[in-house]
Amino acid sequence: MNVLGIIASGLAALFITVVLAKGVRRTALRSGAGRAPGGRPSRAGVVRRLGGAAVVLGVGTAAAAGTALGAADGSGRAVTGLLAGAGAVAVLGLVHDVRPLGVPVRVVVQTAAATLAVCLAGLSPAAGVLAVLWIVAVTQAFALLDTSDGALATVGAVTAAGLLACAAVDGRSDLALLPAVLLAGLIGFLLHNWHPARIRPGASASLFTGFVLASSGVLIHLAAPPERAAWAALPVLATVALADTALVLVSRRRASRPLLQDCGDHIGHRLRRIRVTVPGTAVVLGLWAGVAVVFGTLVYADVLHPALALVPPAGSALAVLALLRIPAYVAPPRPAARRPATGATAPTAPPTRPAPAGTAAPTRTSPAAAEPARTPAGRPTVPPPPTGRPAVGLTADRS
């Protein structure tokens, strides 16, 4: 496939994604219109999460058409297997968006899809096992990165640009097809996903993006010349997603929280706690990914020494340690101690006087009972019949 074919496929992916995302947005607005405040949630939230289908259909259609028209060499089989695995993962995410699935089911499907892509790529058994583990790890890391508006699309687009540059260094236009169409599709989706987001990528687009990026990196690594340090350069491109996963696992482990339960402790959540805006969070993550992409691409092109590929992971480790100092788990407020109502304490009974001679001794009353009132003539007043009102000392407020 020539450069013009790649550009045409990218433009097609951009156009399809923008049109489909706009349709999903209109559907979400119509489904949520007319709902009374405080009523039951409508299906608008579900429709907004299905916006990732626009990325999947746009990128998948453009990549499949470009592969069928221009991939005449041996990479066509590997790219086809990659697209098949990415489609299976996207369907998994679509089902998870509608009805959440368990972690074992998702891991099994992702592993099967990665195995399919690796087998069609022609890797050796040992390298294939490592590649499957790498693809599953990066796919799941990108799925966890969808925590704020524009974060996933920004990091994914920057990473796709780095893979596109690595493929262009070797002149492999066939391997540059997938990063190019993914870059264009994510840019089109970002037009609707930037804050305030009208649609969300959901699990469908996040899993699809991570799978395509990780699998494309494996193909580029496989086709790289032996003299290139692809083994050191390509893992650097996924630094941000892996750093976010490491931050979450370490933080939950230290706090003795479930590792697989969302607790609002990702990079985006912590940046918001130090008053970074939502668009600013996407920009920070994009710049972070951009630094890693620049280092990885220069190492891949033999401009920098392979040892310098350790700079982005080392910087990310320091950033994770700094982010761990930001509190992420806020304890629920303790209920205030109930104070007794005004006048709720029962008055003490006045001291009894000795009865006159020849009269019966008064019976002992409870401390809560008060001495009956007397009239000016000295006669005791007749108590009113019980009406169910509060006793003496628990006067009801009548104001």
Short mmCIF file of N, CA, C and O in Angstrom, two decimals, residues 106-236:
data_model
loop_
_atom_site.label_atom_id
_atom_site.label_comp_id
_atom_site.label_asym_id
_atom_site.label_seq_id
_atom_site.Cartn_x
_atom_site.Cartn_y
_atom_site.Cartn_z
N ARG A 106 -13.73 -11.72 30.65
CA ARG A 106 -13.03 -10.74 29.81
C ARG A 106 -11.59 -11.16 29.54
O ARG A 106 -11.09 -11.01 28.42
N VAL A 107 -10.91 -11.69 30.55
CA VAL A 107 -9.52 -12.10 30.36
C VAL A 107 -9.43 -13.27 29.38
O VAL A 107 -8.54 -13.32 28.52
N VAL A 108 -10.37 -14.20 29.46
CA VAL A 108 -10.35 -15.35 28.56
C VAL A 108 -10.56 -14.91 27.11
O VAL A 108 -9.85 -15.35 26.19
N VAL A 109 -11.52 -14.01 26.88
CA VAL A 109 -11.78 -13.55 25.51
C VAL A 109 -10.59 -12.75 24.98
O VAL A 109 -10.18 -12.92 23.82
N GLN A 110 -10.00 -11.90 25.80
CA GLN A 110 -8.84 -11.13 25.36
C GLN A 110 -7.65 -12.04 25.05
O GLN A 110 -6.93 -11.82 24.08
N THR A 111 -7.46 -13.06 25.86
CA THR A 111 -6.36 -13.99 25.61
C THR A 111 -6.57 -14.76 24.31
O THR A 111 -5.63 -14.97 23.53
N ALA A 112 -7.81 -15.19 24.07
CA ALA A 112 -8.10 -15.90 22.82
C ALA A 112 -7.89 -15.00 21.61
O ALA A 112 -7.32 -15.43 20.59
N ALA A 113 -8.33 -13.75 21.69
CA ALA A 113 -8.14 -12.83 20.57
C ALA A 113 -6.66 -12.54 20.34
O ALA A 113 -6.20 -12.49 19.19
N ALA A 114 -5.90 -12.36 21.41
CA ALA A 114 -4.46 -12.13 21.26
C ALA A 114 -3.75 -13.35 20.69
O ALA A 114 -2.84 -13.23 19.87
N THR A 115 -4.18 -14.54 21.09
CA THR A 115 -3.58 -15.76 20.55
C THR A 115 -3.83 -15.88 19.05
O THR A 115 -2.94 -16.29 18.28
N LEU A 116 -5.03 -15.52 18.62
CA LEU A 116 -5.34 -15.55 17.19
C LEU A 116 -4.45 -14.60 16.41
O LEU A 116 -3.88 -14.96 15.36
N ALA A 117 -4.29 -13.39 16.91
CA ALA A 117 -3.44 -12.42 16.22
C ALA A 117 -1.99 -12.86 16.19
O ALA A 117 -1.29 -12.69 15.18
N VAL A 118 -1.50 -13.44 17.27
CA VAL A 118 -0.11 -13.86 17.34
C VAL A 118 0.15 -15.06 16.43
O VAL A 118 1.18 -15.15 15.76
N CYS A 119 -0.79 -16.00 16.40
CA CYS A 119 -0.61 -17.18 15.55
C CYS A 119 -0.56 -16.82 14.08
O CYS A 119 0.28 -17.34 13.32
N LEU A 120 -1.42 -15.90 13.65
CA LEU A 120 -1.40 -15.49 12.25
C LEU A 120 -0.21 -14.61 11.92
O LEU A 120 0.12 -14.43 10.75
N ALA A 121 0.44 -14.05 12.95
CA ALA A 121 1.63 -13.23 12.70
C ALA A 121 2.87 -14.08 12.49
O ALA A 121 3.89 -13.58 12.02
N GLY A 122 2.84 -15.36 12.86
CA GLY A 122 3.96 -16.25 12.61
C GLY A 122 5.06 -16.19 13.63
O GLY A 122 6.22 -16.43 13.31
N LEU A 123 4.74 -15.90 14.89
CA LEU A 123 5.75 -15.84 15.93
C LEU A 123 6.08 -17.24 16.45
O LEU A 123 5.26 -18.16 16.37
N SER A 124 7.26 -17.40 16.99
CA SER A 124 7.65 -18.66 17.62
C SER A 124 6.86 -18.87 18.90
O SER A 124 6.31 -17.91 19.46
N PRO A 125 6.79 -20.10 19.40
CA PRO A 125 6.00 -20.34 20.62
C PRO A 125 6.42 -19.50 21.81
O PRO A 125 5.58 -18.92 22.51
N ALA A 126 7.73 -19.40 22.06
CA ALA A 126 8.19 -18.60 23.21
C ALA A 126 7.87 -17.12 23.02
O ALA A 126 7.33 -16.47 23.93
N ALA A 127 8.18 -16.60 21.84
CA ALA A 127 7.85 -15.20 21.57
C ALA A 127 6.36 -14.97 21.53
O ALA A 127 5.86 -13.90 21.91
N GLY A 128 5.61 -16.00 21.08
CA GLY A 128 4.16 -15.86 21.03
C GLY A 128 3.54 -15.74 22.40
O GLY A 128 2.60 -14.95 22.61
N VAL A 129 4.04 -16.50 23.37
CA VAL A 129 3.52 -16.40 24.74
C VAL A 129 3.77 -15.02 25.32
O VAL A 129 2.88 -14.39 25.93
N LEU A 130 4.98 -14.52 25.12
CA LEU A 130 5.29 -13.16 25.60
C LEU A 130 4.43 -12.12 24.91
O LEU A 130 3.97 -11.15 25.55
N ALA A 131 4.20 -12.30 23.62
CA ALA A 131 3.38 -11.34 22.89
C ALA A 131 1.93 -11.36 23.37
O ALA A 131 1.29 -10.30 23.50
N VAL A 132 1.42 -12.55 23.66
CA VAL A 132 0.04 -12.63 24.17
C VAL A 132 -0.08 -11.93 25.52
O VAL A 132 -1.03 -11.17 25.77
N LEU A 133 0.88 -12.18 26.41
CA LEU A 133 0.85 -11.50 27.70
C LEU A 133 0.95 -9.99 27.54
O LEU A 133 0.25 -9.23 28.25
N TRP A 134 1.78 -9.55 26.62
CA TRP A 134 1.93 -8.11 26.38
C TRP A 134 0.63 -7.51 25.86
O TRP A 134 0.19 -6.45 26.31
N ILE A 135 0.00 -8.16 24.90
CA ILE A 135 -1.23 -7.63 24.31
C ILE A 135 -2.35 -7.55 25.34
O ILE A 135 -3.07 -6.55 25.44
N VAL A 136 -2.50 -8.61 26.15
CA VAL A 136 -3.55 -8.60 27.16
C VAL A 136 -3.30 -7.52 28.21
O VAL A 136 -4.23 -6.81 28.63
N ALA A 137 -2.04 -7.34 28.63
CA ALA A 137 -1.72 -6.33 29.64
C ALA A 137 -1.99 -4.93 29.13
O ALA A 137 -2.60 -4.10 29.82
N VAL A 138 -1.56 -4.62 27.91
CA VAL A 138 -1.76 -3.28 27.37
C VAL A 138 -3.25 -3.03 27.09
O VAL A 138 -3.76 -1.92 27.32
N THR A 139 -3.95 -4.05 26.60
CA THR A 139 -5.38 -3.89 26.35
C THR A 139 -6.13 -3.55 27.62
O THR A 139 -6.96 -2.63 27.65
N GLN A 140 -5.84 -4.27 28.68
CA GLN A 140 -6.51 -4.00 29.95
C GLN A 140 -6.08 -2.66 30.54
O GLN A 140 -6.88 -1.97 31.17
N ALA A 141 -4.84 -2.26 30.32
CA ALA A 141 -4.37 -0.97 30.83
C ALA A 141 -5.10 0.18 30.16
O ALA A 141 -5.48 1.16 30.81
N PHE A 142 -5.31 0.09 28.86
CA PHE A 142 -6.05 1.15 28.17
C PHE A 142 -7.52 1.14 28.56
O PHE A 142 -8.17 2.19 28.55
N ALA A 143 -8.05 -0.03 28.89
CA ALA A 143 -9.44 -0.07 29.36
C ALA A 143 -9.60 0.67 30.68
O ALA A 143 -10.64 1.29 30.94
N LEU A 144 -8.58 0.66 31.53
CA LEU A 144 -8.63 1.37 32.81
C LEU A 144 -8.36 2.86 32.67
O LEU A 144 -8.58 3.62 33.62
N LEU A 145 -7.87 3.29 31.51
CA LEU A 145 -7.48 4.69 31.33
C LEU A 145 -8.68 5.59 31.06
O LEU A 145 -8.54 6.81 31.11
N ASP A 146 -9.83 5.04 30.79
CA ASP A 146 -11.01 5.83 30.47
C ASP A 146 -11.65 6.31 31.77
O ASP A 146 -12.64 5.76 32.25
N THR A 147 -11.07 7.36 32.35
CA THR A 147 -11.56 7.88 33.62
C THR A 147 -12.01 9.34 33.55
O THR A 147 -12.62 9.82 34.50
N SER A 148 -11.73 10.04 32.46
CA SER A 148 -12.16 11.43 32.33
C SER A 148 -12.32 11.75 30.85
O SER A 148 -11.83 11.02 29.98
N ASP A 149 -13.00 12.84 30.57
CA ASP A 149 -13.29 13.22 29.20
C ASP A 149 -12.00 13.45 28.42
O ASP A 149 -11.15 14.24 28.82
N GLY A 150 -11.88 12.78 27.28
CA GLY A 150 -10.77 13.01 26.37
C GLY A 150 -9.48 12.31 26.74
O GLY A 150 -8.53 12.36 25.95
N ALA A 151 -9.41 11.64 27.89
CA ALA A 151 -8.14 11.05 28.33
C ALA A 151 -7.74 9.88 27.43
O ALA A 151 -6.62 9.82 26.91
N LEU A 152 -8.65 8.95 27.22
CA LEU A 152 -8.32 7.77 26.43
C LEU A 152 -8.02 8.13 24.99
O LEU A 152 -7.04 7.66 24.40
N ALA A 153 -8.86 8.97 24.39
CA ALA A 153 -8.66 9.34 22.99
C ALA A 153 -7.36 10.09 22.79
O ALA A 153 -6.65 9.88 21.80
N THR A 154 -7.00 10.96 23.73
CA THR A 154 -5.76 11.73 23.60
C THR A 154 -4.53 10.83 23.70
O THR A 154 -3.63 10.88 22.84
N VAL A 155 -4.48 9.99 24.73
CA VAL A 155 -3.33 9.10 24.90
C VAL A 155 -3.26 8.10 23.75
O VAL A 155 -2.17 7.80 23.22
N GLY A 156 -4.40 7.57 23.33
CA GLY A 156 -4.41 6.62 22.22
C GLY A 156 -3.94 7.24 20.92
O GLY A 156 -3.18 6.62 20.15
N ALA A 157 -4.35 8.48 20.65
CA ALA A 157 -3.93 9.15 19.42
C ALA A 157 -2.43 9.42 19.42
O ALA A 157 -1.74 9.23 18.41
N VAL A 158 -1.90 9.86 20.56
CA VAL A 158 -0.46 10.13 20.63
C VAL A 158 0.34 8.84 20.47
O VAL A 158 1.36 8.80 19.76
N THR A 159 -0.12 7.75 21.09
CA THR A 159 0.57 6.47 20.96
C THR A 159 0.50 5.95 19.53
O THR A 159 1.49 5.41 19.00
N ALA A 160 -0.66 6.10 18.88
CA ALA A 160 -0.78 5.68 17.49
C ALA A 160 0.15 6.48 16.59
O ALA A 160 0.73 5.94 15.63
N ALA A 161 0.32 7.77 16.88
CA ALA A 161 1.26 8.57 16.10
C ALA A 161 2.69 8.06 16.26
O ALA A 161 3.47 8.06 15.29
N GLY A 162 3.05 7.61 17.46
CA GLY A 162 4.39 7.05 17.65
C GLY A 162 4.59 5.77 16.87
O GLY A 162 5.65 5.56 16.26
N LEU A 163 3.60 4.87 16.87
CA LEU A 163 3.71 3.65 16.09
C LEU A 163 3.76 3.94 14.60
O LEU A 163 4.49 3.28 13.84
N LEU A 164 3.01 4.93 14.15
CA LEU A 164 3.05 5.33 12.75
C LEU A 164 4.44 5.83 12.37
O LEU A 164 4.96 5.50 11.28
N ALA A 165 5.07 6.59 13.25
CA ALA A 165 6.42 7.07 12.97
C ALA A 165 7.41 5.92 12.93
O ALA A 165 8.32 5.90 12.08
N CYS A 166 7.27 4.94 13.82
CA CYS A 166 8.18 3.79 13.81
C CYS A 166 8.03 2.98 12.52
O CYS A 166 9.03 2.52 11.94
N ALA A 167 6.79 2.81 12.05
CA ALA A 167 6.60 2.08 10.79
C ALA A 167 7.13 2.87 9.61
O ALA A 167 7.66 2.29 8.65
N ALA A 168 7.04 4.21 9.67
CA ALA A 168 7.54 5.02 8.58
C ALA A 168 9.07 5.02 8.53
O ALA A 168 9.65 5.20 7.45
N VAL A 169 9.72 4.83 9.67
CA VAL A 169 11.18 4.80 9.68
C VAL A 169 11.70 3.66 8.82
O VAL A 169 12.70 3.81 8.09
N ASP A 170 11.04 2.51 8.87
CA ASP A 170 11.45 1.36 8.08
C ASP A 170 10.78 1.31 6.71
O ASP A 170 11.02 0.37 5.94
N GLY A 171 9.95 2.29 6.40
CA GLY A 171 9.27 2.28 5.11
C GLY A 171 8.23 1.20 4.97
O GLY A 171 7.90 0.80 3.84
N ARG A 172 7.66 0.70 6.07
CA ARG A 172 6.65 -0.35 6.03
C ARG A 172 5.27 0.30 5.99
O ARG A 172 4.61 0.49 7.00
N SER A 173 4.84 0.66 4.79
CA SER A 173 3.53 1.29 4.65
C SER A 173 2.39 0.34 4.99
O SER A 173 1.32 0.77 5.42
N ASP A 174 2.61 -0.97 4.80
CA ASP A 174 1.55 -1.93 5.12
C ASP A 174 1.30 -1.97 6.63
O ASP A 174 0.15 -2.08 7.08
N LEU A 175 2.37 -1.87 7.44
CA LEU A 175 2.20 -1.86 8.89
C LEU A 175 1.81 -0.49 9.42
O LEU A 175 1.39 -0.38 10.58
N ALA A 176 1.95 0.54 8.60
CA ALA A 176 1.54 1.87 9.02
C ALA A 176 0.05 2.10 8.85
O ALA A 176 -0.48 3.11 9.34
N LEU A 177 -0.65 1.17 8.18
CA LEU A 177 -2.08 1.36 7.92
C LEU A 177 -2.89 1.41 9.22
O LEU A 177 -3.67 2.35 9.43
N LEU A 178 -2.71 0.42 10.09
CA LEU A 178 -3.52 0.37 11.31
C LEU A 178 -3.27 1.56 12.24
O LEU A 178 -4.23 2.18 12.71
N PRO A 179 -2.01 1.93 12.54
CA PRO A 179 -1.83 3.14 13.36
C PRO A 179 -2.39 4.40 12.72
O PRO A 179 -2.91 5.27 13.43
N ALA A 180 -2.33 4.48 11.40
CA ALA A 180 -2.83 5.69 10.72
C ALA A 180 -4.35 5.81 10.85
O ALA A 180 -4.88 6.88 11.18
N VAL A 181 -5.07 4.72 10.56
CA VAL A 181 -6.53 4.79 10.64
C VAL A 181 -6.99 4.93 12.09
O VAL A 181 -8.01 5.59 12.37
N LEU A 182 -6.26 4.32 13.04
CA LEU A 182 -6.63 4.49 14.45
C LEU A 182 -6.41 5.92 14.91
O LEU A 182 -7.23 6.49 15.64
N LEU A 183 -5.31 6.53 14.47
CA LEU A 183 -5.05 7.93 14.79
C LEU A 183 -6.16 8.82 14.26
O LEU A 183 -6.68 9.69 14.97
N ALA A 184 -6.57 8.61 13.01
CA ALA A 184 -7.63 9.43 12.42
C ALA A 184 -8.96 9.20 13.12
O ALA A 184 -9.71 10.14 13.39
N GLY A 185 -9.27 7.93 13.43
CA GLY A 185 -10.54 7.65 14.10
C GLY A 185 -10.61 8.26 15.49
O GLY A 185 -11.66 8.79 15.89
N LEU A 186 -9.52 8.21 16.24
CA LEU A 186 -9.52 8.79 17.58
C LEU A 186 -9.61 10.31 17.54
O LEU A 186 -10.23 10.93 18.41
N ILE A 187 -9.02 10.93 16.53
CA ILE A 187 -9.16 12.38 16.40
C ILE A 187 -10.61 12.75 16.11
O ILE A 187 -11.16 13.71 16.67
N GLY A 188 -11.25 11.98 15.23
CA GLY A 188 -12.67 12.24 14.96
C GLY A 188 -13.54 12.02 16.18
O GLY A 188 -14.49 12.77 16.42
N PHE A 189 -13.23 11.00 16.94
CA PHE A 189 -14.01 10.74 18.15
C PHE A 189 -13.76 11.80 19.21
O PHE A 189 -14.66 12.15 19.99
N LEU A 190 -12.55 12.34 19.25
CA LEU A 190 -12.20 13.35 20.25
C LEU A 190 -13.01 14.63 20.07
O LEU A 190 -13.21 15.39 21.03
N LEU A 191 -13.51 14.88 18.87
CA LEU A 191 -14.35 16.06 18.64
C LEU A 191 -15.63 16.00 19.46
O LEU A 191 -16.19 17.05 19.82
N HIS A 192 -16.11 14.81 19.77
CA HIS A 192 -17.32 14.64 20.57
C HIS A 192 -17.01 14.20 22.00
O HIS A 192 -17.91 14.23 22.83
N ASN A 193 -15.79 13.80 22.27
CA ASN A 193 -15.43 13.29 23.59
C ASN A 193 -14.67 14.30 24.43
O ASN A 193 -14.40 14.04 25.61
N TRP A 194 -14.33 15.47 23.85
CA TRP A 194 -13.64 16.49 24.63
C TRP A 194 -14.61 17.10 25.63
O TRP A 194 -15.82 17.15 25.40
N HIS A 195 -14.08 17.57 26.74
CA HIS A 195 -14.93 18.09 27.82
C HIS A 195 -15.69 19.35 27.39
O HIS A 195 -15.09 20.26 26.82
N PRO A 196 -17.00 19.43 27.67
CA PRO A 196 -17.84 18.39 28.27
C PRO A 196 -18.23 17.34 27.22
O PRO A 196 -18.76 17.67 26.16
N ALA A 197 -17.94 16.08 27.51
CA ALA A 197 -18.12 15.00 26.55
C ALA A 197 -19.60 14.74 26.29
O ALA A 197 -20.39 14.67 27.23
N ARG A 198 -19.96 14.62 25.01
CA ARG A 198 -21.32 14.25 24.64
C ARG A 198 -21.48 12.75 24.56
O ARG A 198 -22.57 12.23 24.77
N ILE A 199 -20.40 12.03 24.27
CA ILE A 199 -20.42 10.57 24.24
C ILE A 199 -19.15 10.08 24.92
O ILE A 199 -18.17 10.82 25.07
N ARG A 200 -19.16 8.81 25.31
CA ARG A 200 -18.01 8.20 25.98
C ARG A 200 -17.54 6.99 25.19
O ARG A 200 -18.34 6.34 24.52
N PRO A 201 -16.26 6.66 25.27
CA PRO A 201 -15.78 5.50 24.52
C PRO A 201 -16.27 4.18 25.08
O PRO A 201 -16.51 3.24 24.33
N GLY A 202 -16.42 4.10 26.39
CA GLY A 202 -16.86 2.85 26.99
C GLY A 202 -15.81 1.75 26.86
O GLY A 202 -14.69 1.97 26.38
N ALA A 203 -16.19 0.56 27.28
CA ALA A 203 -15.26 -0.57 27.21
C ALA A 203 -14.99 -0.99 25.78
O ALA A 203 -13.92 -1.51 25.48
N SER A 204 -15.94 -0.77 24.89
CA SER A 204 -15.77 -1.20 23.50
C SER A 204 -14.59 -0.50 22.84
O SER A 204 -13.68 -1.15 22.31
N ALA A 205 -14.57 0.82 22.86
CA ALA A 205 -13.50 1.56 22.21
C ALA A 205 -12.19 1.47 22.98
O ALA A 205 -11.12 1.45 22.37
N SER A 206 -12.25 1.43 24.31
CA SER A 206 -11.01 1.38 25.08
C SER A 206 -10.30 0.04 24.88
O SER A 206 -9.07 0.01 24.69
N LEU A 207 -11.03 -1.06 24.91
CA LEU A 207 -10.40 -2.36 24.66
C LEU A 207 -9.91 -2.46 23.21
O LEU A 207 -8.83 -3.00 22.96
N PHE A 208 -10.70 -1.96 22.28
CA PHE A 208 -10.30 -1.99 20.88
C PHE A 208 -9.03 -1.18 20.65
O PHE A 208 -8.11 -1.63 19.95
N THR A 209 -8.96 0.01 21.25
CA THR A 209 -7.78 0.85 21.09
C THR A 209 -6.54 0.19 21.67
O THR A 209 -5.48 0.15 21.02
N GLY A 210 -6.63 -0.32 22.88
CA GLY A 210 -5.48 -0.98 23.48
C GLY A 210 -5.04 -2.21 22.70
O GLY A 210 -3.83 -2.44 22.53
N PHE A 211 -5.98 -2.99 22.19
CA PHE A 211 -5.63 -4.20 21.45
C PHE A 211 -4.93 -3.84 20.14
O PHE A 211 -3.92 -4.46 19.77
N VAL A 212 -5.45 -2.88 19.41
CA VAL A 212 -4.85 -2.49 18.13
C VAL A 212 -3.45 -1.92 18.36
O VAL A 212 -2.50 -2.24 17.61
N LEU A 213 -3.28 -1.09 19.37
CA LEU A 213 -1.96 -0.50 19.63
C LEU A 213 -0.94 -1.58 20.02
O LEU A 213 0.19 -1.60 19.51
N ALA A 214 -1.33 -2.46 20.94
CA ALA A 214 -0.39 -3.51 21.37
C ALA A 214 -0.06 -4.47 20.24
O ALA A 214 1.10 -4.84 20.04
N SER A 215 -1.06 -4.88 19.47
CA SER A 215 -0.82 -5.82 18.37
C SER A 215 -0.01 -5.18 17.25
O SER A 215 0.86 -5.82 16.66
N SER A 216 -0.28 -3.91 16.96
CA SER A 216 0.52 -3.22 15.94
C SER A 216 1.96 -3.11 16.37
O SER A 216 2.89 -3.25 15.55
N GLY A 217 2.19 -2.86 17.66
CA GLY A 217 3.56 -2.84 18.15
C GLY A 217 4.26 -4.17 17.98
O GLY A 217 5.46 -4.22 17.65
N VAL A 218 3.53 -5.27 18.19
CA VAL A 218 4.13 -6.60 18.00
C VAL A 218 4.50 -6.82 16.54
O VAL A 218 5.59 -7.34 16.22
N LEU A 219 3.63 -6.43 15.61
CA LEU A 219 3.92 -6.61 14.19
C LEU A 219 5.10 -5.76 13.75
O LEU A 219 5.95 -6.20 12.97
N ILE A 220 5.16 -4.52 14.24
CA ILE A 220 6.28 -3.66 13.88
C ILE A 220 7.58 -4.21 14.47
O ILE A 220 8.65 -4.19 13.82
N HIS A 221 7.53 -4.71 15.68
CA HIS A 221 8.71 -5.32 16.29
C HIS A 221 9.16 -6.55 15.50
O HIS A 221 10.36 -6.79 15.32
N LEU A 222 8.20 -7.34 15.01
CA LEU A 222 8.54 -8.55 14.27
C LEU A 222 9.19 -8.22 12.93
O LEU A 222 10.10 -8.94 12.47
N ALA A 223 8.74 -7.14 12.29
CA ALA A 223 9.27 -6.78 10.98
C ALA A 223 10.47 -5.85 11.03
O ALA A 223 11.02 -5.49 9.98
N ALA A 224 10.88 -5.43 12.23
CA ALA A 224 11.99 -4.49 12.33
C ALA A 224 13.30 -5.17 11.98
O ALA A 224 13.49 -6.37 12.23
N PRO A 225 14.24 -4.46 11.38
CA PRO A 225 15.56 -5.03 11.10
C PRO A 225 16.27 -5.42 12.38
O PRO A 225 16.03 -4.82 13.44
N PRO A 226 17.13 -6.41 12.32
CA PRO A 226 17.81 -6.87 13.56
C PRO A 226 18.64 -5.79 14.22
O PRO A 226 18.84 -5.82 15.45
N GLU A 227 19.14 -4.83 13.43
CA GLU A 227 20.01 -3.82 14.04
C GLU A 227 19.24 -2.77 14.81
O GLU A 227 19.83 -1.97 15.55
N ARG A 228 17.93 -2.72 14.66
CA ARG A 228 17.13 -1.72 15.38
C ARG A 228 16.77 -2.25 16.77
O ARG A 228 16.50 -3.43 16.95
N ALA A 229 16.74 -1.34 17.74
CA ALA A 229 16.42 -1.71 19.12
C ALA A 229 14.92 -1.61 19.36
O ALA A 229 14.44 -0.86 20.22
N ALA A 230 14.17 -2.38 18.56
CA ALA A 230 12.71 -2.34 18.71
C ALA A 230 12.27 -2.91 20.05
O ALA A 230 11.26 -2.49 20.62
N TRP A 231 13.04 -3.85 20.59
CA TRP A 231 12.69 -4.47 21.86
C TRP A 231 12.71 -3.44 23.00
O TRP A 231 12.02 -3.60 24.00
N ALA A 232 13.51 -2.37 22.85
CA ALA A 232 13.59 -1.35 23.89
C ALA A 232 12.70 -0.17 23.61
O ALA A 232 12.31 0.55 24.54
N ALA A 233 12.35 0.05 22.35
CA ALA A 233 11.63 1.27 21.99
C ALA A 233 10.12 1.12 22.10
O ALA A 233 9.43 1.98 22.65
N LEU A 234 9.58 0.02 21.58
CA LEU A 234 8.12 -0.10 21.49
C LEU A 234 7.42 -0.19 22.84
O LEU A 234 6.34 0.39 23.00
N PRO A 235 7.96 -0.90 23.84
CA PRO A 235 7.26 -0.89 25.15
C PRO A 235 7.14 0.48 25.77
O PRO A 235 6.24 0.72 26.59
N VAL A 236 8.02 1.42 25.39
CA VAL A 236 7.97 2.76 25.96
C VAL A 236 6.69 3.49 25.54
O VAL A 236 6.18 4.36 26.27
#
